[in-house]
Short mmCIF file of C-alpha atoms and ligand atoms in Angstrom, two decimals:
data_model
loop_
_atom_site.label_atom_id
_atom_site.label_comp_id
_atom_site.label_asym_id
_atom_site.label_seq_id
_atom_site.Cartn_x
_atom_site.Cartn_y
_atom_site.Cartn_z
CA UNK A 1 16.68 60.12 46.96
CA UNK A 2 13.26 62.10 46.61
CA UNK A 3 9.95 59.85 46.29
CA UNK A 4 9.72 61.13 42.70
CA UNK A 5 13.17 59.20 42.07
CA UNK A 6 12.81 56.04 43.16
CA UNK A 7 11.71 53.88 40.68
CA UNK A 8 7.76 52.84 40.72
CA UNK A 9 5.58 49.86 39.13
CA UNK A 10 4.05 53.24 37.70
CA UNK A 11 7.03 54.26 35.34
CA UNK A 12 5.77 53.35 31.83
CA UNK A 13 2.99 55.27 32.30
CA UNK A 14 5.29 58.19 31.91
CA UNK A 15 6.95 56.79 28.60
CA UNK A 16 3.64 55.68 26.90
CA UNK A 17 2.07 59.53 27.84
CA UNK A 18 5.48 60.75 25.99
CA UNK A 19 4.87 58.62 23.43
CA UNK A 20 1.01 59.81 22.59
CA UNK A 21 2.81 63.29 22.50
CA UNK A 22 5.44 62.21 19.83
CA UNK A 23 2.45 60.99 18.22
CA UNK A 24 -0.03 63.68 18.61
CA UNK A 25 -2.54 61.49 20.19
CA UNK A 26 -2.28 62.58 23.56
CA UNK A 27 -6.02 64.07 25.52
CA UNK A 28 -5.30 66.96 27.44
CA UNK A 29 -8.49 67.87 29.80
CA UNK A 30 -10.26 70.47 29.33
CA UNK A 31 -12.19 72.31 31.21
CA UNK A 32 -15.47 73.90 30.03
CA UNK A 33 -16.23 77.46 32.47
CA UNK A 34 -19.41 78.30 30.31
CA UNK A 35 -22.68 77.05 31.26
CA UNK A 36 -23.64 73.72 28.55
CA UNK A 37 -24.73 75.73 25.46
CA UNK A 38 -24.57 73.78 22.22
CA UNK A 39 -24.42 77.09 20.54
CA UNK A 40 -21.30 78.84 22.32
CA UNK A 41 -18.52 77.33 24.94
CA UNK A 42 -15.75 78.84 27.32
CA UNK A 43 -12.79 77.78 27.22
CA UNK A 44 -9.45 79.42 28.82
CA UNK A 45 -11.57 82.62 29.49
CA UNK A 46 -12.69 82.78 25.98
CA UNK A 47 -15.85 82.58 24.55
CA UNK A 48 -16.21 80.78 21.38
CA UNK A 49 -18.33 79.53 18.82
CA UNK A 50 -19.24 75.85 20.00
CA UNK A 51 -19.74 72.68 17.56
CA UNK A 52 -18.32 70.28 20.38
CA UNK A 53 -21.90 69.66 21.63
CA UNK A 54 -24.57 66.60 20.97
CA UNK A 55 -27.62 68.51 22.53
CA UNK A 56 -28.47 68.74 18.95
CA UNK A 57 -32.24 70.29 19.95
CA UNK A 58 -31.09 72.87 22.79
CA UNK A 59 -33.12 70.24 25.55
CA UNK A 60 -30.33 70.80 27.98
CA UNK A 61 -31.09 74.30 29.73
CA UNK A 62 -34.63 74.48 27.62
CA UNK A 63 -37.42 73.07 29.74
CA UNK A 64 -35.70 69.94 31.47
CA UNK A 65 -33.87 71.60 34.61
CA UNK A 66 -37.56 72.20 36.25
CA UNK A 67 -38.52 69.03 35.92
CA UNK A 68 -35.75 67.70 37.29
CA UNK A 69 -35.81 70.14 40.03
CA UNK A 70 -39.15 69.42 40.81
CA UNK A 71 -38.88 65.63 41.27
CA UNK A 72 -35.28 65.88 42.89
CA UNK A 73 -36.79 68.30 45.56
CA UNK A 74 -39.90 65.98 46.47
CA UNK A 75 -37.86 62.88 46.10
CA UNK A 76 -34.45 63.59 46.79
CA UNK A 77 -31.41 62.65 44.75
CA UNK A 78 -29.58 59.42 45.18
CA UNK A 79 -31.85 56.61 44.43
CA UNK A 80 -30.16 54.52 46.98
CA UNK A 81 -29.59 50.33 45.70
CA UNK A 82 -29.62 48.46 42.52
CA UNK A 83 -33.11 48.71 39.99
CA UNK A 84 -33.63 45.36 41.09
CA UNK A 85 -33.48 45.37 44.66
CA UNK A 86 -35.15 49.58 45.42
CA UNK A 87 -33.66 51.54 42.99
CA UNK A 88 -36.63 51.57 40.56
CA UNK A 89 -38.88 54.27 41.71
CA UNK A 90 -42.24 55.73 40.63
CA UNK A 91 -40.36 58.23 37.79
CA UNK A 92 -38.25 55.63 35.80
CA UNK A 93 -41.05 53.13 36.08
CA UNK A 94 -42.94 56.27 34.36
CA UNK A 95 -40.45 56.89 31.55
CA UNK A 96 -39.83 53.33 31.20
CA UNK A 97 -44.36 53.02 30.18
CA UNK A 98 -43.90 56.69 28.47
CA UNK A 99 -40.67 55.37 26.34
CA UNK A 100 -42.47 52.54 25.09
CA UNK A 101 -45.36 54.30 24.24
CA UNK A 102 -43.24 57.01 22.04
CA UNK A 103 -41.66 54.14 20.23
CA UNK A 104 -44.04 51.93 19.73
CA UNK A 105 -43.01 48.91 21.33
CA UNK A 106 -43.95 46.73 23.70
CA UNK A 107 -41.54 47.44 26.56
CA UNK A 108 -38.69 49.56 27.98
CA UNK A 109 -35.71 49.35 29.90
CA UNK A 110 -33.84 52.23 31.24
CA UNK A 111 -29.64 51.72 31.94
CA UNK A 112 -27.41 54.01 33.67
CA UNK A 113 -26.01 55.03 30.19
CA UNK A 114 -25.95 53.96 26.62
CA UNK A 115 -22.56 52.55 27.02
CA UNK A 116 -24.33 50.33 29.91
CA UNK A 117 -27.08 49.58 27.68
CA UNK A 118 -24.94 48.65 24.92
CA UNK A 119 -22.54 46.41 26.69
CA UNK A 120 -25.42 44.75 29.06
CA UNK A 121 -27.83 44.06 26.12
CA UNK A 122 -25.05 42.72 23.74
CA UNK A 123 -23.77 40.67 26.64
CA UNK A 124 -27.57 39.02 27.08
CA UNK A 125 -27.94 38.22 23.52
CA UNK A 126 -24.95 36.12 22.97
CA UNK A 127 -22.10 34.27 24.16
CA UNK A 128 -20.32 31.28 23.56
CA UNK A 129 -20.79 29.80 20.82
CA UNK A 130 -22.63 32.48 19.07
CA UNK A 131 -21.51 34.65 16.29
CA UNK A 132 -22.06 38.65 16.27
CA UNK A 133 -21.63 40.42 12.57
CA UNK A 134 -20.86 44.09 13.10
CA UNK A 135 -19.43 47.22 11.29
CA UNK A 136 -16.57 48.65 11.15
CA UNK A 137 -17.10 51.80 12.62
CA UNK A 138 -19.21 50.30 15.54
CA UNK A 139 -19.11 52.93 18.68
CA UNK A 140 -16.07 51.53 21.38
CA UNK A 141 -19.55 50.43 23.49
CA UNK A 142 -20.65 48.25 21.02
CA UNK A 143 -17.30 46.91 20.32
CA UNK A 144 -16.68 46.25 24.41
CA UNK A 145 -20.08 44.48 24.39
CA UNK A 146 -19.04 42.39 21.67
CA UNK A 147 -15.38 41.78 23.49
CA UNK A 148 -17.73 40.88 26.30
CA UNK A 149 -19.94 38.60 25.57
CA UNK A 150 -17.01 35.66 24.35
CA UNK A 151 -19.33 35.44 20.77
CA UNK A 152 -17.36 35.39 17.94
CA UNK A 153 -16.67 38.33 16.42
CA UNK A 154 -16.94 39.09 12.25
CA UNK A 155 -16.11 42.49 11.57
CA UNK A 156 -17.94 43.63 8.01
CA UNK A 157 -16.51 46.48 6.36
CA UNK A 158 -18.46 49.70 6.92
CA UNK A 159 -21.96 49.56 5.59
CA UNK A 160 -21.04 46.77 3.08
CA UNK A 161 -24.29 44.93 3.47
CA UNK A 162 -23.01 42.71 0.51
CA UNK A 163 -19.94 41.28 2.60
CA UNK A 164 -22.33 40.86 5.19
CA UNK A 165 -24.36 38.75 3.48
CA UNK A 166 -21.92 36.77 2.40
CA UNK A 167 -20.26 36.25 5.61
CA UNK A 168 -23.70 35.01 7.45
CA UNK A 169 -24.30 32.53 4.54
CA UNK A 170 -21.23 31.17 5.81
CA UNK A 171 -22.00 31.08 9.74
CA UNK A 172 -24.88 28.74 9.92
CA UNK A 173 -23.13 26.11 12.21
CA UNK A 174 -23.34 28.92 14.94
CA UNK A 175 -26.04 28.47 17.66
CA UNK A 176 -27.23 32.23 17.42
CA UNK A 177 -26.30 35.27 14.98
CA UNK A 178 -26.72 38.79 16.07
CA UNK A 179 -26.05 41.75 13.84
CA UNK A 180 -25.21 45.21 15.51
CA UNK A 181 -24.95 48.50 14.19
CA UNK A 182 -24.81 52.43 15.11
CA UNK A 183 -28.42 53.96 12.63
CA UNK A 184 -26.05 57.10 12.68
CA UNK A 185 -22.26 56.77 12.91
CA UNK A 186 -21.16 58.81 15.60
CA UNK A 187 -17.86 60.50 13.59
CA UNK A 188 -18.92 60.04 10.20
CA UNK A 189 -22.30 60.94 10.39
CA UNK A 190 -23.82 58.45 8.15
CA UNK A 191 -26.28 55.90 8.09
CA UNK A 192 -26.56 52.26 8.62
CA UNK A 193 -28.47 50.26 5.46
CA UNK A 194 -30.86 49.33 7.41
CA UNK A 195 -33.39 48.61 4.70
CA UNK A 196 -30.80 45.70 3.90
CA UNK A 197 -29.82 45.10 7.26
CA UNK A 198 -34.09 44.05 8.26
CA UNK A 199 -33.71 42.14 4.92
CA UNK A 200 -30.43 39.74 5.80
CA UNK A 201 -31.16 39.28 9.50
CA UNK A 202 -34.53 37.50 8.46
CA UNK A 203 -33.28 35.80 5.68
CA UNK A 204 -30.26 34.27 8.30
CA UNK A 205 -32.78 34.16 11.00
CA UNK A 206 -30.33 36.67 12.75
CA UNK A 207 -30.94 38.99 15.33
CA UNK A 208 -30.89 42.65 15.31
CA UNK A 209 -30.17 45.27 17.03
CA UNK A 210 -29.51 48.89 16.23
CA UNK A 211 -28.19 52.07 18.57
CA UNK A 212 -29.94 55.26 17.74
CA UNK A 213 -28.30 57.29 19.89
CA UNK A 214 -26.96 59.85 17.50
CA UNK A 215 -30.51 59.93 16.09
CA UNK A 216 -33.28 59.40 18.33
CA UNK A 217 -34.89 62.69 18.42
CA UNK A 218 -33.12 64.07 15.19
CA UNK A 219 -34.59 61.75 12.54
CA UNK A 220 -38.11 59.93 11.31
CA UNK A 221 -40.88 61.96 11.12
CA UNK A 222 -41.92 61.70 15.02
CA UNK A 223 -37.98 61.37 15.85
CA UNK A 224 -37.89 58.01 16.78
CA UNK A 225 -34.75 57.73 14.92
CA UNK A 226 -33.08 56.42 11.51
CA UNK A 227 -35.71 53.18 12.08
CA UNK A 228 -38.55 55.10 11.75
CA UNK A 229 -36.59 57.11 9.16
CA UNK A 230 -36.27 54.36 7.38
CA UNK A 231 -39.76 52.66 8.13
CA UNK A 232 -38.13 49.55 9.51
CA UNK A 233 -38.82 49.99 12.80
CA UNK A 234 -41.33 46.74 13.21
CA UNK A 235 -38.11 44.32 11.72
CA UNK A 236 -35.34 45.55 14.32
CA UNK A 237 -36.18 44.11 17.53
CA UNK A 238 -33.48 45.01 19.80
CA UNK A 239 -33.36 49.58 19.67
CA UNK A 240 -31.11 50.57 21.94
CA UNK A 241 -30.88 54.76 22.76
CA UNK A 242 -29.56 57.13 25.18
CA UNK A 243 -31.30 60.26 26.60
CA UNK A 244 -27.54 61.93 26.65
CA UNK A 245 -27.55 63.43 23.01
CA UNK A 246 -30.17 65.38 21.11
CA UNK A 247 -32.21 64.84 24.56
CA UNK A 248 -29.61 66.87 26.10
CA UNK A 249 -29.80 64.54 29.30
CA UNK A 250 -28.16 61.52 29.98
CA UNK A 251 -29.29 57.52 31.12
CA UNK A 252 -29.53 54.82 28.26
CA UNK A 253 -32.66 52.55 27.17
CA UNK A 254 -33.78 49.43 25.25
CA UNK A 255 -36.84 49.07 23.73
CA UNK A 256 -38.49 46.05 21.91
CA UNK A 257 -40.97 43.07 22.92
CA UNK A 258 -41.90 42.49 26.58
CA UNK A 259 -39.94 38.88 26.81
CA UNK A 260 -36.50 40.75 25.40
CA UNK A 261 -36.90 43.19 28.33
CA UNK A 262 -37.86 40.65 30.71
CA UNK A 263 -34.98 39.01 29.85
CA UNK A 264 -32.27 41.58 29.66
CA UNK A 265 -33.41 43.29 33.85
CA UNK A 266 -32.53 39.12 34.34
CA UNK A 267 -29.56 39.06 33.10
CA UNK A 268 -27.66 42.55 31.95
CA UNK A 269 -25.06 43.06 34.20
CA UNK A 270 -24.41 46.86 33.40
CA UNK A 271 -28.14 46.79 34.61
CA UNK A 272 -28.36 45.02 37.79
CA UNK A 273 -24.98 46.08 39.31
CA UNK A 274 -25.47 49.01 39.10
CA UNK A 275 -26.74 51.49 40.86
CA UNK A 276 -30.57 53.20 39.29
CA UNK A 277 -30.35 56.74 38.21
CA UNK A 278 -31.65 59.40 40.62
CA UNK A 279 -35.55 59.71 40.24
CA UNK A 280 -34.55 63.46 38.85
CA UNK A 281 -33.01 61.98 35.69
CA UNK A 282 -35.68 59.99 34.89
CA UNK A 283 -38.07 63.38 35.20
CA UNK A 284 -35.46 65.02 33.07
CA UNK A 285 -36.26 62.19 29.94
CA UNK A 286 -39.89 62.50 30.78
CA UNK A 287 -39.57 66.05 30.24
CA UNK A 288 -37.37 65.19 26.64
CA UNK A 289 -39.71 62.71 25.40
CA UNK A 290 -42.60 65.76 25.34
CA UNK A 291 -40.36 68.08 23.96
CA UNK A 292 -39.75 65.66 21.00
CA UNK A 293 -43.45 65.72 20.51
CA UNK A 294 -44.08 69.09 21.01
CA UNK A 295 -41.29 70.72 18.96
CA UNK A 296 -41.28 69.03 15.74
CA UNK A 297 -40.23 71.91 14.01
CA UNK A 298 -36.54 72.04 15.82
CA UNK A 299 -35.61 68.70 14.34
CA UNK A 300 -36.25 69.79 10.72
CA UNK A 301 -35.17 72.93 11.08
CA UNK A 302 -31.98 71.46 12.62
CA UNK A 303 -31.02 68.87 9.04
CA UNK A 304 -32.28 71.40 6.87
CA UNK A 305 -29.22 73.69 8.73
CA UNK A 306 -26.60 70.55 8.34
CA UNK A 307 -27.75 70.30 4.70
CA UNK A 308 -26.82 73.81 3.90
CA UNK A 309 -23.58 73.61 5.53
CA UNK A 310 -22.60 70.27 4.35
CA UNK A 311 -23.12 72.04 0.88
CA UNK A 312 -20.98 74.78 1.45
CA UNK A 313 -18.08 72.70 2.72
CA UNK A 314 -18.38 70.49 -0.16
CA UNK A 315 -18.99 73.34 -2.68
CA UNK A 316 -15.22 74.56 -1.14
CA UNK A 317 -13.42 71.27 -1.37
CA UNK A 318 -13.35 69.83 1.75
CA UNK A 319 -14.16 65.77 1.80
CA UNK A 320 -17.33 64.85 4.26
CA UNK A 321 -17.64 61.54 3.61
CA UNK A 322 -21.12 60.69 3.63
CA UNK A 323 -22.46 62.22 6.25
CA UNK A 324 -26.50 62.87 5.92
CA UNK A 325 -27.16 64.00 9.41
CA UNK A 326 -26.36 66.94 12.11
CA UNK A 327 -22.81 65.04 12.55
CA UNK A 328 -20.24 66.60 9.98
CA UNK A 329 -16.51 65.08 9.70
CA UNK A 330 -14.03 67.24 7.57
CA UNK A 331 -11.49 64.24 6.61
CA UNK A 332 -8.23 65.25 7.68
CA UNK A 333 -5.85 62.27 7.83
CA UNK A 334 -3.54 62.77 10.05
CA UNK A 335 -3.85 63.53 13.60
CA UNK A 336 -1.25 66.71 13.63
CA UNK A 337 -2.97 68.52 10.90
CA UNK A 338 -6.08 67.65 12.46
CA UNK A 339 -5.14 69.57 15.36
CA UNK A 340 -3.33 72.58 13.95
CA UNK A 341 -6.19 73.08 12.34
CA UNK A 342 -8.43 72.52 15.19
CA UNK A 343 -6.19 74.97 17.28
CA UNK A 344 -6.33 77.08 13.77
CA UNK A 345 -10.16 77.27 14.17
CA UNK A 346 -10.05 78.03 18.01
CA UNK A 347 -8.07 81.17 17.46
CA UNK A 348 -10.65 82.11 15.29
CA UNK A 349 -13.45 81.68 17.47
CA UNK A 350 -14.71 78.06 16.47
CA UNK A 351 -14.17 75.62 18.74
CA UNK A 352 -14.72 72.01 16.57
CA UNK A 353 -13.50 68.69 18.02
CA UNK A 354 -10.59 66.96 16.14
CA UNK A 355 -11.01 63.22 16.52
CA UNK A 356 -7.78 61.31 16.62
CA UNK A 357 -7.39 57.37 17.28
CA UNK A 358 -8.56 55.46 18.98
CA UNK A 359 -11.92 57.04 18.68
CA UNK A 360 -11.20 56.90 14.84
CA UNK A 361 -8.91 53.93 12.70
CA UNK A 362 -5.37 55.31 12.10
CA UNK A 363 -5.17 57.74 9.17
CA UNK A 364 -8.64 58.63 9.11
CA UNK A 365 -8.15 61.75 11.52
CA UNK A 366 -11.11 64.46 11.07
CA UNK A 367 -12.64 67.33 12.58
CA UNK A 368 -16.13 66.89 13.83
CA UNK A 369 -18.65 69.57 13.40
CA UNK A 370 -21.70 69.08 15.48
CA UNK A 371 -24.42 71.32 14.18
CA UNK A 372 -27.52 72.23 16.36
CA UNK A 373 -30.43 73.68 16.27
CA UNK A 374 -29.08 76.70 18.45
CA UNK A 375 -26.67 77.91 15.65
CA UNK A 376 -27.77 80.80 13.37
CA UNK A 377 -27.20 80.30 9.72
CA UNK A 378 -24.37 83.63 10.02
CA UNK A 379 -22.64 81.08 12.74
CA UNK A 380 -22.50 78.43 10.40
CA UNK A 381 -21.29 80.47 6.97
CA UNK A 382 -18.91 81.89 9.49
CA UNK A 383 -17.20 78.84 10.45
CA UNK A 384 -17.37 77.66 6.42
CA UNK A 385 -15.28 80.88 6.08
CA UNK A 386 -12.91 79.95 8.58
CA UNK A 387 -11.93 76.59 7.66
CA UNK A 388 -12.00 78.09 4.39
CA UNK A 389 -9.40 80.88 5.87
CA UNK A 390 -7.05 77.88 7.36
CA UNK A 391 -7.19 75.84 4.09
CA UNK A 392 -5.16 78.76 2.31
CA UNK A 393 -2.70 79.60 5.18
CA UNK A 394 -2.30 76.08 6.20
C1 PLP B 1 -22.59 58.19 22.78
C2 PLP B 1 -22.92 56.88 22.25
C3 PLP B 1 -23.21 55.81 23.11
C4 PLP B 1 -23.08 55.94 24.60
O1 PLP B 1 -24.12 56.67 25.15
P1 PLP B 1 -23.91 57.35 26.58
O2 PLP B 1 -25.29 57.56 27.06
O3 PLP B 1 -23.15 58.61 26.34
O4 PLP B 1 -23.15 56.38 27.42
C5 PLP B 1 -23.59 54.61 22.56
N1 PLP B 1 -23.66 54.44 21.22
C6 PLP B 1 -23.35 55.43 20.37
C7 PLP B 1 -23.45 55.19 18.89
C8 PLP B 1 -22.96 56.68 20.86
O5 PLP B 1 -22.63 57.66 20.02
#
């Protein structure tokens, strides 16, 4: 009998992976052989139009690499322990004063990623119980911190501030309340109430705390996010963001009062087990925060660019929810047509993302156009005319 025969603890890995194939849910890897361009990709020795990308502003390859380079060659890469035993070095503690500063807060905490911040802060807040209120469409990080943290859970339906309200009146036996919600859905592209959200947490003495990290950089005037947006920044007191999207590095934060931070670098576990961030990454978000403040102009330019296409898809019949940002879905439904048309769209030079469960609810398959600042408005009337193309052969 050859080792591939005998029979293994392993096997129903193989019969689940057949089964996401039946299903059309299965991930194949890809491999991207193009430099990170949120403007065009390589894939398979082809060169194609890319809306796969969050570096909404270009930051990536546009003025962070020297920083980075600088401060990795002086300091060197790995930064060696834990931010609480000698991890935290000169640069984050830098970022950490300059982050705070940008967003007007008291304090700053910088996580290995938003997913880490997310799960550690959420984690800190509650437990036991506790009762956390949060949407629908949540991103999986939020959900896993809620899993976490052994609150109770209350799932409101997406954006229905009214349920929510309701729901809290009923959860006052609970020691503490926290409500949690993505500013800017990641897949749909829309945005949180927040103007209600400020409103019910204080009326419920409730916590709250909101992840920006589809918007920091993108929205408000300064691009603080959909807060400022908003102008509720001063009622959310837990922000949580991540340099990895429109400030095309990577490494999540959490801003808000100096006792909050204090208290999360005590006792976020995503934060002290792990390992700090080379001091090169930090340089990198030093390097983003300036270009948010310098370049104004690439953030408007950039929704003003989603706008117009958003139009244009809706003017030719396609469903886009409510998106009101960079982040475009075209509702699909099901996760085959999602990808025939996604392969559709790749044969004509487009490469655009089709989300499948689990990343969105079953039946709600869609393709996910990321627009950025790089794309020209022919790139974008191009790709309206080839969905537009695969709508009447499909
Ligand atoms: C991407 C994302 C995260 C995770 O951030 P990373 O820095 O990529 O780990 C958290 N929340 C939301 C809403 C996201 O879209």
């Amino acid at each position: 009998m050859s080792p591939s025969q005998e029979p293994s603890a392993l096997d129903w890995i193989h019969d689940e992976l057949q089964t996401l194939d039946d299903l059309s849910l299965r991930r194949r890897l890809m491999i991207r052989e193009s430099a990170q361009d949120p403007a065009h990709i390589q894939l398979a020795e082809r060169r194609l139009v890319n809306f796969g990308s969050n570096d909404y502003l270009g930051f990536a390859r546009q003025g962070l690499v020297e920083s980075a380079m600088q401060v990795a060659q002086q300091r060197g890469w790995g930064s060696g322990a834990s931010p609480l035993v000698t991890g935290r070095a000169t640069e984050h503690a830098a970022l950490e004063g300059e982050l705070a500063t940008f967003e007007q807060t008291e304090a700053a905490l910088l996580f290995p990623t938003g997913y880490a911040a997310n799960v550690g802060t959420i984690t800190s807040l509650v437990g036991r119980g506790d009762i956390i209120f949060s949407d629908a469409k949540n991103h999986a990080s939020i959900v896993d911190g809620c899993r976490l943290s052994g609150a109770r859970i209350q799932t409101y339906p997406h954006l229905d501030s009214d349920c929510l309200s309701k729901l809290i009146g009923q959860a006052s036996e609970f020691r503490r309340r926290l409500i949690v919600t993505d500013s800017l859905f990641s897949m749909d592209g829309d945005l949180a109430p927040l103007d209600h959200l400020v409103q019910i947490a204080e009326d419920h003495q409730a916590m709250l705390m909101v992840d920006e990290a589809h918007a920091t950089g993108v929205f408000g005037e300064a691009g603080r996010g959909v807060c400022e947006h908003l102008g509720v920044e001063s009622r959310v007191p837990v922000r949580v963001g991540t340099f990895s999207k429109a400030l095309g590095s990577m490494g999540g934060f959490v801003v808000g009062s100096r006792p909050l931070i204090e208290w999360l670098s005590n006792r976020a576990r995503t934060y002290f087990f792990s390992t700090a961030a080379p001091e090169a990454i930090a340089a990198a978000g030093r390097a983003a925060l300036r270009l948010v403040q310098d370049e104004p102009g690439r953030r408007v330019n950039l929704l003003r660019q989603a706008e117009s296409l958003r139009q244009r898809l809706q003017d030719d019949g396609w469903q886009v929810g409510r998106s009101a940002s960079q982040i475009i879905p075209v509702l699909i439904g099901q996760p085959d047509l999602t990808l025939r048309l996604a392969d559709q769209l790749r044969e004509e030079g487009f490469f655009v993302p089709g989300i499948r469960p689990p990343s969105v609810p079953a039946g709600e398959s869609l393709l996910r156009i990321s627009v950025s600042f790089a794309h020209t408005s022919d790139m974008l009337q191009a790709l309206a005319e080839a969905l537009a193309r695969c709508r009447s052969t499909g």
